[in-house]
Coordinates of C-alpha atoms in Angstrom, one line a residue:
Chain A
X1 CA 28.5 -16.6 19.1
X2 CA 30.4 -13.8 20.5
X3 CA 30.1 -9.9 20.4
X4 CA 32.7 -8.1 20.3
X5 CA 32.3 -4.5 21.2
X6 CA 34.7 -1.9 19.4
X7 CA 36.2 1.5 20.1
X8 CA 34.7 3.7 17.3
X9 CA 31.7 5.4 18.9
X10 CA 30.2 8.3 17.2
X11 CA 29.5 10.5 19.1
X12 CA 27.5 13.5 18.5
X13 CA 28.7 17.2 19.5
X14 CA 25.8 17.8 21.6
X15 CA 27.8 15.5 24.2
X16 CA 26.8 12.9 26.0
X17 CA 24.0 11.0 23.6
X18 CA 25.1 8.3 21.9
X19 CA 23.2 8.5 18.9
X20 CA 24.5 5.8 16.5
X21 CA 27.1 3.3 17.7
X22 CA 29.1 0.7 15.7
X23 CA 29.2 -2.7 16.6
X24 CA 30.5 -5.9 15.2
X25 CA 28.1 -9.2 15.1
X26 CA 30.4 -12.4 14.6
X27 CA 29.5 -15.2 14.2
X28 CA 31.4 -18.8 14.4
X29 CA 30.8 -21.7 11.3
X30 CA 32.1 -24.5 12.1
X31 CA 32.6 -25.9 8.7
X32 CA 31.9 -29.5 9.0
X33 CA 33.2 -30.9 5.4
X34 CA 37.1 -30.7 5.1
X35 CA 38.4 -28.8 8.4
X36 CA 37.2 -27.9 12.0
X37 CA 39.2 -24.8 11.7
X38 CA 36.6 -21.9 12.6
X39 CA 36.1 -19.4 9.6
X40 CA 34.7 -16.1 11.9
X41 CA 32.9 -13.4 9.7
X42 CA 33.1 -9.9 11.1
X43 CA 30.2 -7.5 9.9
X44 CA 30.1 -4.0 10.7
X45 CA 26.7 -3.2 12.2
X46 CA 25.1 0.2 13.6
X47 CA 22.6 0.1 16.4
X48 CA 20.6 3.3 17.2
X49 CA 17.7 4.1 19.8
X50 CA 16.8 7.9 18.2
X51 CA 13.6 6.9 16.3
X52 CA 14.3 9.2 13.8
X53 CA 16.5 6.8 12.3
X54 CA 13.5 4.2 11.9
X55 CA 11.2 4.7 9.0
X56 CA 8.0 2.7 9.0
X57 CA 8.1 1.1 5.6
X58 CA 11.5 -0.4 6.0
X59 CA 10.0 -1.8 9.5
X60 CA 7.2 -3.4 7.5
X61 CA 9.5 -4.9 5.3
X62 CA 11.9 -6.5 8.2
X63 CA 8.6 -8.0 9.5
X64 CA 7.5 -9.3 6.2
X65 CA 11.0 -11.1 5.9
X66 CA 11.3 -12.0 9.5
X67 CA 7.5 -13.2 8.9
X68 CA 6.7 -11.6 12.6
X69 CA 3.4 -10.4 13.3
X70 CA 2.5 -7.6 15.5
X71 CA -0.7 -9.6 16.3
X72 CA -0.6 -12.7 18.8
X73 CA -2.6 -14.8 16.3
X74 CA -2.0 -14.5 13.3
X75 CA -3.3 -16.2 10.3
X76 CA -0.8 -18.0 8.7
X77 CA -1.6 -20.2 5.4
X78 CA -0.8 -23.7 5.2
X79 CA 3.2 -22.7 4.7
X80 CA 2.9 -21.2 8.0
X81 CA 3.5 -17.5 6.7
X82 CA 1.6 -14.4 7.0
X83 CA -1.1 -13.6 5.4
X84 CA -1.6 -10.3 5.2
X85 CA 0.9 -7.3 6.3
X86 CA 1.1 -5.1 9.3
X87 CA -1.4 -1.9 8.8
X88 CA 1.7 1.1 8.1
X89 CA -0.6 3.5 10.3
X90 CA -1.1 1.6 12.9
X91 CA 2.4 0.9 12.9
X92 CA 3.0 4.5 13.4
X93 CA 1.3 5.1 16.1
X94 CA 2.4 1.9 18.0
X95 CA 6.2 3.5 17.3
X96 CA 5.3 7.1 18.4
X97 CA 4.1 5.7 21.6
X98 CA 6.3 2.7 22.8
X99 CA 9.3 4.3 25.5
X100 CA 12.0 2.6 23.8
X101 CA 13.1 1.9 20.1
X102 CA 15.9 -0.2 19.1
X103 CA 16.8 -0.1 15.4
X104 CA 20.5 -2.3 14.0
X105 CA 21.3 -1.4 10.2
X106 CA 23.7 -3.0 8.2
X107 CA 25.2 -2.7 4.6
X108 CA 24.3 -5.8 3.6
X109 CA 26.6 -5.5 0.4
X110 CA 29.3 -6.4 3.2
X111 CA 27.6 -9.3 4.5
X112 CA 27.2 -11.3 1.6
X113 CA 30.8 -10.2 -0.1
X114 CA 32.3 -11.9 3.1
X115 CA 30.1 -15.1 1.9
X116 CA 32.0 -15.1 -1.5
X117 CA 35.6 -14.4 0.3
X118 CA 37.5 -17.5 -0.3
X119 CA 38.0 -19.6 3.3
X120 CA 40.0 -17.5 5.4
X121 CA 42.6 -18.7 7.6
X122 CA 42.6 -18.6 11.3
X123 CA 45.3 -16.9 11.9
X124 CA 44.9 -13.7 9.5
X125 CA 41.9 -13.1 11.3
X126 CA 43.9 -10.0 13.4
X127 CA 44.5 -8.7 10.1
X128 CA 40.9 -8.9 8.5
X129 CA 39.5 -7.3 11.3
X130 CA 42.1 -4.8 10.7
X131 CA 41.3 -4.7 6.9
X132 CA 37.5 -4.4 7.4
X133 CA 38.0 -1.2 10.4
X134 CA 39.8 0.3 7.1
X135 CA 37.2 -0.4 4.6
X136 CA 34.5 1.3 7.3
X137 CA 36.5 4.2 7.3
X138 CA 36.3 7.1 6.5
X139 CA 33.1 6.7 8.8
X140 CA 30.2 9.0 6.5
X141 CA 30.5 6.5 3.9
X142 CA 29.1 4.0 6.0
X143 CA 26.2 6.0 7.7
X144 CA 23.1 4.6 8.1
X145 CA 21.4 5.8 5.4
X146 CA 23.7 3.4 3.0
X147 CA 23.1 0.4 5.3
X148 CA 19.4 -1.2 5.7
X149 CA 17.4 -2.0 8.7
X150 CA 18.1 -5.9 10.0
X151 CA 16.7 -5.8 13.6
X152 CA 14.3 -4.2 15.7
X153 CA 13.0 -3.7 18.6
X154 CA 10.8 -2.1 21.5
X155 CA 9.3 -1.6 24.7
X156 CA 6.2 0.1 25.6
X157 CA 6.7 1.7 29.5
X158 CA 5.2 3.4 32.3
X159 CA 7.8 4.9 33.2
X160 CA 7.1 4.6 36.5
X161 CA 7.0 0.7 37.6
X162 CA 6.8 -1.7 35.1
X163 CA 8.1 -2.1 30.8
X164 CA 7.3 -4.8 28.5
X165 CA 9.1 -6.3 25.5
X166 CA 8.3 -6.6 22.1
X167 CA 8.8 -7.0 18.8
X168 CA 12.4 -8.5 18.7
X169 CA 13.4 -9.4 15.2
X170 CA 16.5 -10.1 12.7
X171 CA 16.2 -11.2 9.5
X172 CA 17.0 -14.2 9.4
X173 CA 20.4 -14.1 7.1
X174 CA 22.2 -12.5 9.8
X175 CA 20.7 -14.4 13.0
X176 CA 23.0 -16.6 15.9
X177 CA 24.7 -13.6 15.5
X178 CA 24.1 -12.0 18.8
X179 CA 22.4 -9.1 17.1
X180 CA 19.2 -9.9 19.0
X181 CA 20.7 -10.5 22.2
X182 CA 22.4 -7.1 21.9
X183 CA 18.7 -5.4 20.9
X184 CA 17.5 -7.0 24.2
X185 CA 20.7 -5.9 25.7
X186 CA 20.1 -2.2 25.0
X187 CA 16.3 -1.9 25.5
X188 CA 17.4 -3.0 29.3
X189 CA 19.5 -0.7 29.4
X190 CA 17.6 2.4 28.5
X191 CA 14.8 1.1 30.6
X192 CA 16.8 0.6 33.6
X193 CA 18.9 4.1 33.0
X194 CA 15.0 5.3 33.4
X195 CA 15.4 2.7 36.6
X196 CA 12.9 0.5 35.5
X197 CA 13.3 -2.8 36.7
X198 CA 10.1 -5.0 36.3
X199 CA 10.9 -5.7 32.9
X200 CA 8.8 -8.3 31.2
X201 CA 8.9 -10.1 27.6
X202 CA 6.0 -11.9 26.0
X203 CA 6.9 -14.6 24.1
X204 CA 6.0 -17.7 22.2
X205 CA 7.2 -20.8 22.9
X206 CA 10.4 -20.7 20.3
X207 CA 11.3 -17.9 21.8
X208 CA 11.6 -18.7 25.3
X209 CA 15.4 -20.0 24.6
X210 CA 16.4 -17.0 23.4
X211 CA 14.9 -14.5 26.1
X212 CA 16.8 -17.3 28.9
X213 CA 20.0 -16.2 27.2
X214 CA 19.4 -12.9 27.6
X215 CA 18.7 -13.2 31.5
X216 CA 15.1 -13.3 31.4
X217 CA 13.5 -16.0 33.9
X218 CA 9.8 -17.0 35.1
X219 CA 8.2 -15.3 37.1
X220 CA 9.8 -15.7 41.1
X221 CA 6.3 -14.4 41.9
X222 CA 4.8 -17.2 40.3
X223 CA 2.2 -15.5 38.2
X224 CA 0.1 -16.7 35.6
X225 CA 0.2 -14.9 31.6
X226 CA -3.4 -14.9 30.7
X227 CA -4.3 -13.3 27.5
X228 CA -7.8 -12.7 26.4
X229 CA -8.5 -14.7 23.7
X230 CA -12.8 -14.6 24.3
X231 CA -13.9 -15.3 20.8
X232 CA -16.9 -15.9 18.7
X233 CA -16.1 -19.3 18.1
X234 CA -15.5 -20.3 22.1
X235 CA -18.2 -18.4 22.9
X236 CA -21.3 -18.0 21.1
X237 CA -24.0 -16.0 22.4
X238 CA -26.2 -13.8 20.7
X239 CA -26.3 -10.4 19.5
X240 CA -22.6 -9.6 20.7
X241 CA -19.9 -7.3 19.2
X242 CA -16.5 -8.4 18.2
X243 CA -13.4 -7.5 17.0
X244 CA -10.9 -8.9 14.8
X245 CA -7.5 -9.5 15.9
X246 CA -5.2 -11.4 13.7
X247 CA -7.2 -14.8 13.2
X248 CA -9.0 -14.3 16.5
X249 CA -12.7 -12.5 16.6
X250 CA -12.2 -11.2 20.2
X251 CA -15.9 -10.8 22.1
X252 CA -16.3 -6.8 23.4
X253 CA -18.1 -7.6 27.1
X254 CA -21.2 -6.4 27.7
X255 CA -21.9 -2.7 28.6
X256 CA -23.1 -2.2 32.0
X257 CA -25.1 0.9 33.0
X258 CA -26.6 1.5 36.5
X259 CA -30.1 -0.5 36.8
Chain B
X1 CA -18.7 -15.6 42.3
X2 CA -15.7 -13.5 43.8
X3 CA -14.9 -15.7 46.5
X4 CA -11.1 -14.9 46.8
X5 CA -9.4 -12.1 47.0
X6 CA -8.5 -9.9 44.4
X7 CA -4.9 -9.4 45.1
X8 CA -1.9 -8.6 43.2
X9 CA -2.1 -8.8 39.4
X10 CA 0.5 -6.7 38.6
X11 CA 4.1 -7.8 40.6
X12 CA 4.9 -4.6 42.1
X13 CA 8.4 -3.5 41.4
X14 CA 10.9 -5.3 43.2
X15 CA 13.2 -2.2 43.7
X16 CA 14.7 0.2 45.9
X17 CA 13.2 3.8 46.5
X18 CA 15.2 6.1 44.0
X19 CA 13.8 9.1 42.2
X20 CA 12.4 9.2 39.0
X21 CA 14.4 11.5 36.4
X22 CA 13.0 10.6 32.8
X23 CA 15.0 13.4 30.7
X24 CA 14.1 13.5 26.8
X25 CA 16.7 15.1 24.8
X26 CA 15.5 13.6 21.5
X27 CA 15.4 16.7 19.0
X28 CA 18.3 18.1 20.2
X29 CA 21.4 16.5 18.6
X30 CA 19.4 15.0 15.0
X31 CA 20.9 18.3 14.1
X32 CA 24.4 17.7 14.9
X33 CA 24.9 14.3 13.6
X34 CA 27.5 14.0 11.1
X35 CA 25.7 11.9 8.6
X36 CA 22.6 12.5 6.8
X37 CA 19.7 10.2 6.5
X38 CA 19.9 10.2 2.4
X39 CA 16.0 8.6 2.6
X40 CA 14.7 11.4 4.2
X41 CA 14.7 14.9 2.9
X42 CA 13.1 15.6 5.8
X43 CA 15.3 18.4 8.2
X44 CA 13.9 19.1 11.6
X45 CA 14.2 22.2 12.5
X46 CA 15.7 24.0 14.7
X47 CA 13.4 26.3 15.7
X48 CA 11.4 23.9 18.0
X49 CA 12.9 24.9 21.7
X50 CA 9.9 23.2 23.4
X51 CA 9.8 20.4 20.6
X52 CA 8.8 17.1 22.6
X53 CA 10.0 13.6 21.9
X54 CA 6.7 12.3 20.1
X55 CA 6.7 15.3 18.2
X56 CA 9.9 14.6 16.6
X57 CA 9.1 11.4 15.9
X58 CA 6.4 12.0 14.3
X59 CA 7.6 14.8 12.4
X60 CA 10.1 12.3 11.1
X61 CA 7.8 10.0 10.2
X62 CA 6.3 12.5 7.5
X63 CA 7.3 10.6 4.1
X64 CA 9.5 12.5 1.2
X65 CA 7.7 15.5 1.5
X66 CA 9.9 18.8 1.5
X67 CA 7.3 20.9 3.9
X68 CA 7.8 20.5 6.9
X69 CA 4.9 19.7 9.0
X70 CA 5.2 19.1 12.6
X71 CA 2.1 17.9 14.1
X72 CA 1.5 19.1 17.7
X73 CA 0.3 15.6 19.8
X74 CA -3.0 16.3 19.5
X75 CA -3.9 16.6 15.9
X76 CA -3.3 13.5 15.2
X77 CA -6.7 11.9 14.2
X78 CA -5.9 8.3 15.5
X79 CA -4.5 10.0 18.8
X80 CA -8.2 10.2 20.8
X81 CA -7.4 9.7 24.4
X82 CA -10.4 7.3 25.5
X83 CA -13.2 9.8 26.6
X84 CA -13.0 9.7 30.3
X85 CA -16.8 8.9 32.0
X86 CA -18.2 8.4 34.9
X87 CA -21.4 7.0 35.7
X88 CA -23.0 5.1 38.9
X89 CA -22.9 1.5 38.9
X90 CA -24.4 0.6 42.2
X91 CA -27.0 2.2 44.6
X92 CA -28.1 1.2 47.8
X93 CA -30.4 2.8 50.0
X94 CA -29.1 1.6 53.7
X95 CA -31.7 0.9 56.5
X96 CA -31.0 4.4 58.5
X97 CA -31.8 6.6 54.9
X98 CA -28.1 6.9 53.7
X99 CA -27.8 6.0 50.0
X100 CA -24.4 4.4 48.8
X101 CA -23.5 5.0 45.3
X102 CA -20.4 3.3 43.6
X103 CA -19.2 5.2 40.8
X104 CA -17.2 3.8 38.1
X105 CA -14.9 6.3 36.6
X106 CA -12.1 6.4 34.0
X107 CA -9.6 9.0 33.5
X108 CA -10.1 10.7 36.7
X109 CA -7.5 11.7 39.2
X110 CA -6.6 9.6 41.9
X111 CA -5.6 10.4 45.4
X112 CA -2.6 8.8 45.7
X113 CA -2.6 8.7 49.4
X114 CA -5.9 7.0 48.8
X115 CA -4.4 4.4 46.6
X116 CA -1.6 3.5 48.7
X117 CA -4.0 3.0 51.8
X118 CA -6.4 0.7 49.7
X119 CA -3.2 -1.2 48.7
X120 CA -1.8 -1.6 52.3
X121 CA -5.6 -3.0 52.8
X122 CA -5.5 -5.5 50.2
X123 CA -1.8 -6.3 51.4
X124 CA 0.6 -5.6 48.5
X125 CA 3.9 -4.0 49.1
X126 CA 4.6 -0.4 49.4
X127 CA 5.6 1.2 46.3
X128 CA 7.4 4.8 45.9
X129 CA 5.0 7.5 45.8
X130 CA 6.5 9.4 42.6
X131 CA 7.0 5.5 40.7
X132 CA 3.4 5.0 41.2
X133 CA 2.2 8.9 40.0
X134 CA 4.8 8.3 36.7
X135 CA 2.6 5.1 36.3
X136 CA -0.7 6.2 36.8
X137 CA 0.1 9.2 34.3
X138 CA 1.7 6.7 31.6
X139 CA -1.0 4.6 31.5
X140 CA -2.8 4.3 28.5
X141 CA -6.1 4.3 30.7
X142 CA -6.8 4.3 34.9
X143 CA -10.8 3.1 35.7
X144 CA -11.5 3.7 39.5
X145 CA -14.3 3.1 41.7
X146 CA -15.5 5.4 44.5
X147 CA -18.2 4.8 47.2
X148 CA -20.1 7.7 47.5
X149 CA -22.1 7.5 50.9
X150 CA -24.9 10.5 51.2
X151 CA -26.6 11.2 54.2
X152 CA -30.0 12.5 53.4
X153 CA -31.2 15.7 54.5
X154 CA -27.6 17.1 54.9
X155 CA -26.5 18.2 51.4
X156 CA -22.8 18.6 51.1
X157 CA -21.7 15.8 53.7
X158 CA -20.6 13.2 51.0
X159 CA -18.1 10.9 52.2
X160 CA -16.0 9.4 49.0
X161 CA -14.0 7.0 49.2
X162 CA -11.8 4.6 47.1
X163 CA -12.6 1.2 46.9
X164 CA -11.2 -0.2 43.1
X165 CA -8.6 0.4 40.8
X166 CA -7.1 -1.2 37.6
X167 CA -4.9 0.3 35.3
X168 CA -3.8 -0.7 31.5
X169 CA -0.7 0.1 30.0
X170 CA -0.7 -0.1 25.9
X171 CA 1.1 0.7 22.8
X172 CA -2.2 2.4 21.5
X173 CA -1.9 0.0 19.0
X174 CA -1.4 -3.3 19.1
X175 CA -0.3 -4.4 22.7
X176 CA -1.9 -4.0 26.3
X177 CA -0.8 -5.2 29.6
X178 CA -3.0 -5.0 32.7
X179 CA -1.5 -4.2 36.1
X180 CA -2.6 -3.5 39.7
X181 CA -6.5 -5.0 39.5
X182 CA -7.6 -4.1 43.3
X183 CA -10.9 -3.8 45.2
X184 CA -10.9 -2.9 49.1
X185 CA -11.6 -6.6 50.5
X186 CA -14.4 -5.2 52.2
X187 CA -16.4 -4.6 48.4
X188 CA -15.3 -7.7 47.3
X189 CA -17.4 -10.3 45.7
X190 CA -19.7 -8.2 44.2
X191 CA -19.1 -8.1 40.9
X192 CA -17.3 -4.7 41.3
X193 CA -13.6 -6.5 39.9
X194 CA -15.5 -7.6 37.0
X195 CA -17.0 -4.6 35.7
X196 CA -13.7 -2.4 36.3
X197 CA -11.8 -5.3 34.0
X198 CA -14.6 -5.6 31.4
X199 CA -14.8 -1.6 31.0
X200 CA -11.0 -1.6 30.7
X201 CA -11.2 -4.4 28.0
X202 CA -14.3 -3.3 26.1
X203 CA -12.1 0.2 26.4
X204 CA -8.7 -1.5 24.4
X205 CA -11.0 -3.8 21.8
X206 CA -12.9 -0.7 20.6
X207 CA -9.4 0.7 19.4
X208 CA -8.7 -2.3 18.7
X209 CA -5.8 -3.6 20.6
X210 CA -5.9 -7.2 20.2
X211 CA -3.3 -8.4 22.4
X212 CA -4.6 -8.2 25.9
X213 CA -2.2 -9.5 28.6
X214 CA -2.2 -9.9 32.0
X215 CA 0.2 -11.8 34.9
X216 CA -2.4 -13.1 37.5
X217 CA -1.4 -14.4 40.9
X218 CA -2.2 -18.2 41.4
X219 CA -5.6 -17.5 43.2
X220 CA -7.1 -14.7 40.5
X221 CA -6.9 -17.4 37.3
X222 CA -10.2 -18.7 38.1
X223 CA -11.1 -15.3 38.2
X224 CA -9.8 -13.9 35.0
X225 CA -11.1 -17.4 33.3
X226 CA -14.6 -16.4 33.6
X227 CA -13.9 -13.3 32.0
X228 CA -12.6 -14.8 28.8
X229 CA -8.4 -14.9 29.5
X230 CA -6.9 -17.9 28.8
X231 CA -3.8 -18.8 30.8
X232 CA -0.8 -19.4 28.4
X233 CA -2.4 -19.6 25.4
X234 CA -0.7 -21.4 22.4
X235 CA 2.3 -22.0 24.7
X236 CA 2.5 -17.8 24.9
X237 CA 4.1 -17.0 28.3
X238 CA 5.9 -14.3 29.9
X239 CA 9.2 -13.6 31.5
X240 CA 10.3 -11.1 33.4
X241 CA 14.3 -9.9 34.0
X242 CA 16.4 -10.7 36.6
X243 CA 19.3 -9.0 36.7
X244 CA 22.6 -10.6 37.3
X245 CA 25.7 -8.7 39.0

């Protein structure tokens, strides 16, 4: 699973922000039938941090085919997929206020044609990289707005001391790609340009592997994640108010007033 | 039954003093890109000198509509800041006629000389000044508590001071994390910790932000147990960066 970073960087005439860049995800199959000789397949992928280039509803639709919830709990039905869809409002205004926004588009025309190119030798792999750098260019034809939304992801700051993670997704056609680990990559980056440092992920327990690889560790502080997960059902007292979140009806304490 | 002390919650930041530059230059160069985004029809204008980076996100979240409508920040109906309050939780009348008030208060201003002291008291590490103002700003919503002490007779003489503090950061939608939970050691075991963390988290449910997280030192679980957090629930855990040169 390697990345391989590549010269053509758009750059924008206002100077220095790199709006879109191009990248290329690779990935290795080892084809276990006939041969062990590695067939590599280069795809042409953009990654962008302007949240202009994000619109909401494609967003929905990467989470409804990544099946990722916004919510810790979800429900899930007895496949194990979710129930109902992320609220498109809501999902505006979690966008408009997290500090960073990672967005990876890709034609996806080009990632399944390379499934249908006949195996391709080892050694004319110079030469296809060569060939597919000539099919991208000229550049416009390959914008963004031809290419849909595969990965995502965020951070919600302070800007001041401490960012968390969120929200890391790929669709699953084009994952072990590196795509994610280059979304984590760049949400780092921003944060720490804005010399942030105390950087922390939430995740569930499949995807503990995959925030390891990216350099992210357990706490050397040795604290303990605690989530509030107070609910009717653990917890049942009368007259109390509640509110739903994901499968979880989350118990609102008590209001306290002076005596 | 606040026994121990309420220490760290939040692992202050493990880095050097720099200063904090956080430029925004997000409107600028959507004009000058090359390629257009053939979705949108949408064209930001250029007209907006003083156009911020929400702004032009939300502008560009306005769907296939021609008219340009760029919402200020604050028309936004969902956008309603939590209403700050304030209120007295406590009062004691002391044996020589003084009364003691603590006031609970959220969205006020904080000394931030005052807040550094009541950290060196509880014994966390110094933090820069500016990295800790950035925060406080940033922060979805700050709840403090002050100790009023009023002598009687002598009108005017008020002593406040700062005794608690907990801050949540948040997504205003879905996520929150809560950092820096702290009571002046001398106020502790009162049940002054536990009213600043259930305002904050009756505060997030009634917008509805379901995911409440926080990273508790080893002897605050106990204490964040009784208030209905649930230490790595469903195998959900947190890790933080370290960076590798």
């Amino acid at each position: 699973m390697e990345v391989a970073a590549v010269a053509a960087q758009l750059n924008c005439a206002a100077g220095s922000y790199k709006a879109m860049e191009i990248r290329w995800a690779t990935s290795k199959d080892y084809q276990k039938r006939v041969s062990s000789k590695l067939k590599s397949r280069r795809i042409p992928i953009f990654i962008s941090t302007n949240p202009s280039d994000l619109n909401p509803r494609d967003l929905k639709e990467l989470c409804i085919t990544c099946n990722h919830s916004f919510h810790r709990f979800p429900t899930l039905d007895h496949n194990g997929k979710l129930v109902e869809a992320v609220d498109l409002q809501k999902l505006r205004v979690a966008l408009s206020h997290s500090s960073v926004l990672v967005s990876v588009f890709c034609n996806l025309q080009d990632a399944s044609v390379d499934d249908n190119q006949p195996e391709e030798h080892p050694l004319a792999s110079p030469l296809m990289g060569l060939r597919d750098l000539l099919r991208t260019l000229p550049l416009p034809a390959v914008s963004p707005s031809n290419s849909q939304l595969v990965g995502f992801g965020r951070a919600v700051s302070d800007f001041g001391l401490t960012a968390s993670i969120y929200d890391v997704m790929v669709v699953p056609s084009l994952r072990r790609m590196g795509i994610g680990k280059m979304i984590v990559k760049r949400i780092i980056r921003m944060l720490t340009n804005k010399e942030i440092y105390d950087i922390a992920a939430i995740c569930s327990a499949n995807e503990r592997l995959f925030f390891k690889a990216c350099g992210f560790g357990d706490d050397i502080l040795g604290s303990t994640t605690m989530m509030y997960t107070r609910s009717v059902s653990t917890y049942p007292q009368s007259d109390q108010m509640a509110k739903r979140a994901g499968r979880k009806l989350l118990i609102l304490p008590p209001v306290r007033k002076a005596p | 039954m606040l026994t121990q002390n309420l220490n760290l919650v939040a692992r202050p930041s493990l880095l050097p003093v720099s200063s904090f530059d956080c430029p925004y230059e997000a409107s600028k160069q959507l004009n000058t890109l090359n390629f257009r985004l053939a979705r949108a029809k949408r064209k930001l204008k250029v007209t907006r000198i003083k156009a911020s980076f929400w702004d032009s996100i939300r502008s560009g979240f306005l769907k296939e509509n021609s008219t340009e409508v760029i919402e200020p920040s604050s028309t936004l109906p969902e956008e309603e800041e939590p209403l700050p309050e304030e209120f007295v939780l406590v009062e004691k009348t002391e044996l020589d006629g003084e009364i003691e008030q603590i006031v609970f208060s959220s969205g006020g201003d904080i000394d931030l000389y005052d807040l550094q002291a009541l950290c060196d008291k509880v014994g966390w590490p110094r933090r820069p000044l500016s990295k800790l103002a950035a925060a406080l700003k940033n922060s979805y919503m700050v709840v403090t508590l002050h100790s009023l002490r009023k002598s009687p007779g002598s009108e005017g003489n008020d002593q406040k001071k700062l005794i608690g503090m907990a801050r949540a950061t948040s997504d205003h939608a879905f996520n929150a994390t809560i950092w820096d939970v702290l009571v002046d050691p001398s106020y502790q075991g009162q049940g002054l910790g536990k009213a600043l963390i259930e305002k904050l988290i009756r505060a997030l449910l009634q917008r509805d932000i379901g995911n409440i997280t926080l990273f508790a030192d080893s002897q605050v679980v106990e204490f964040y147990r009784n208030l209905g957090f649930e230490p790595d629930p469903e195998g959900i855990k947190g890790m933080f960066w370290y960076p590798k040169y």
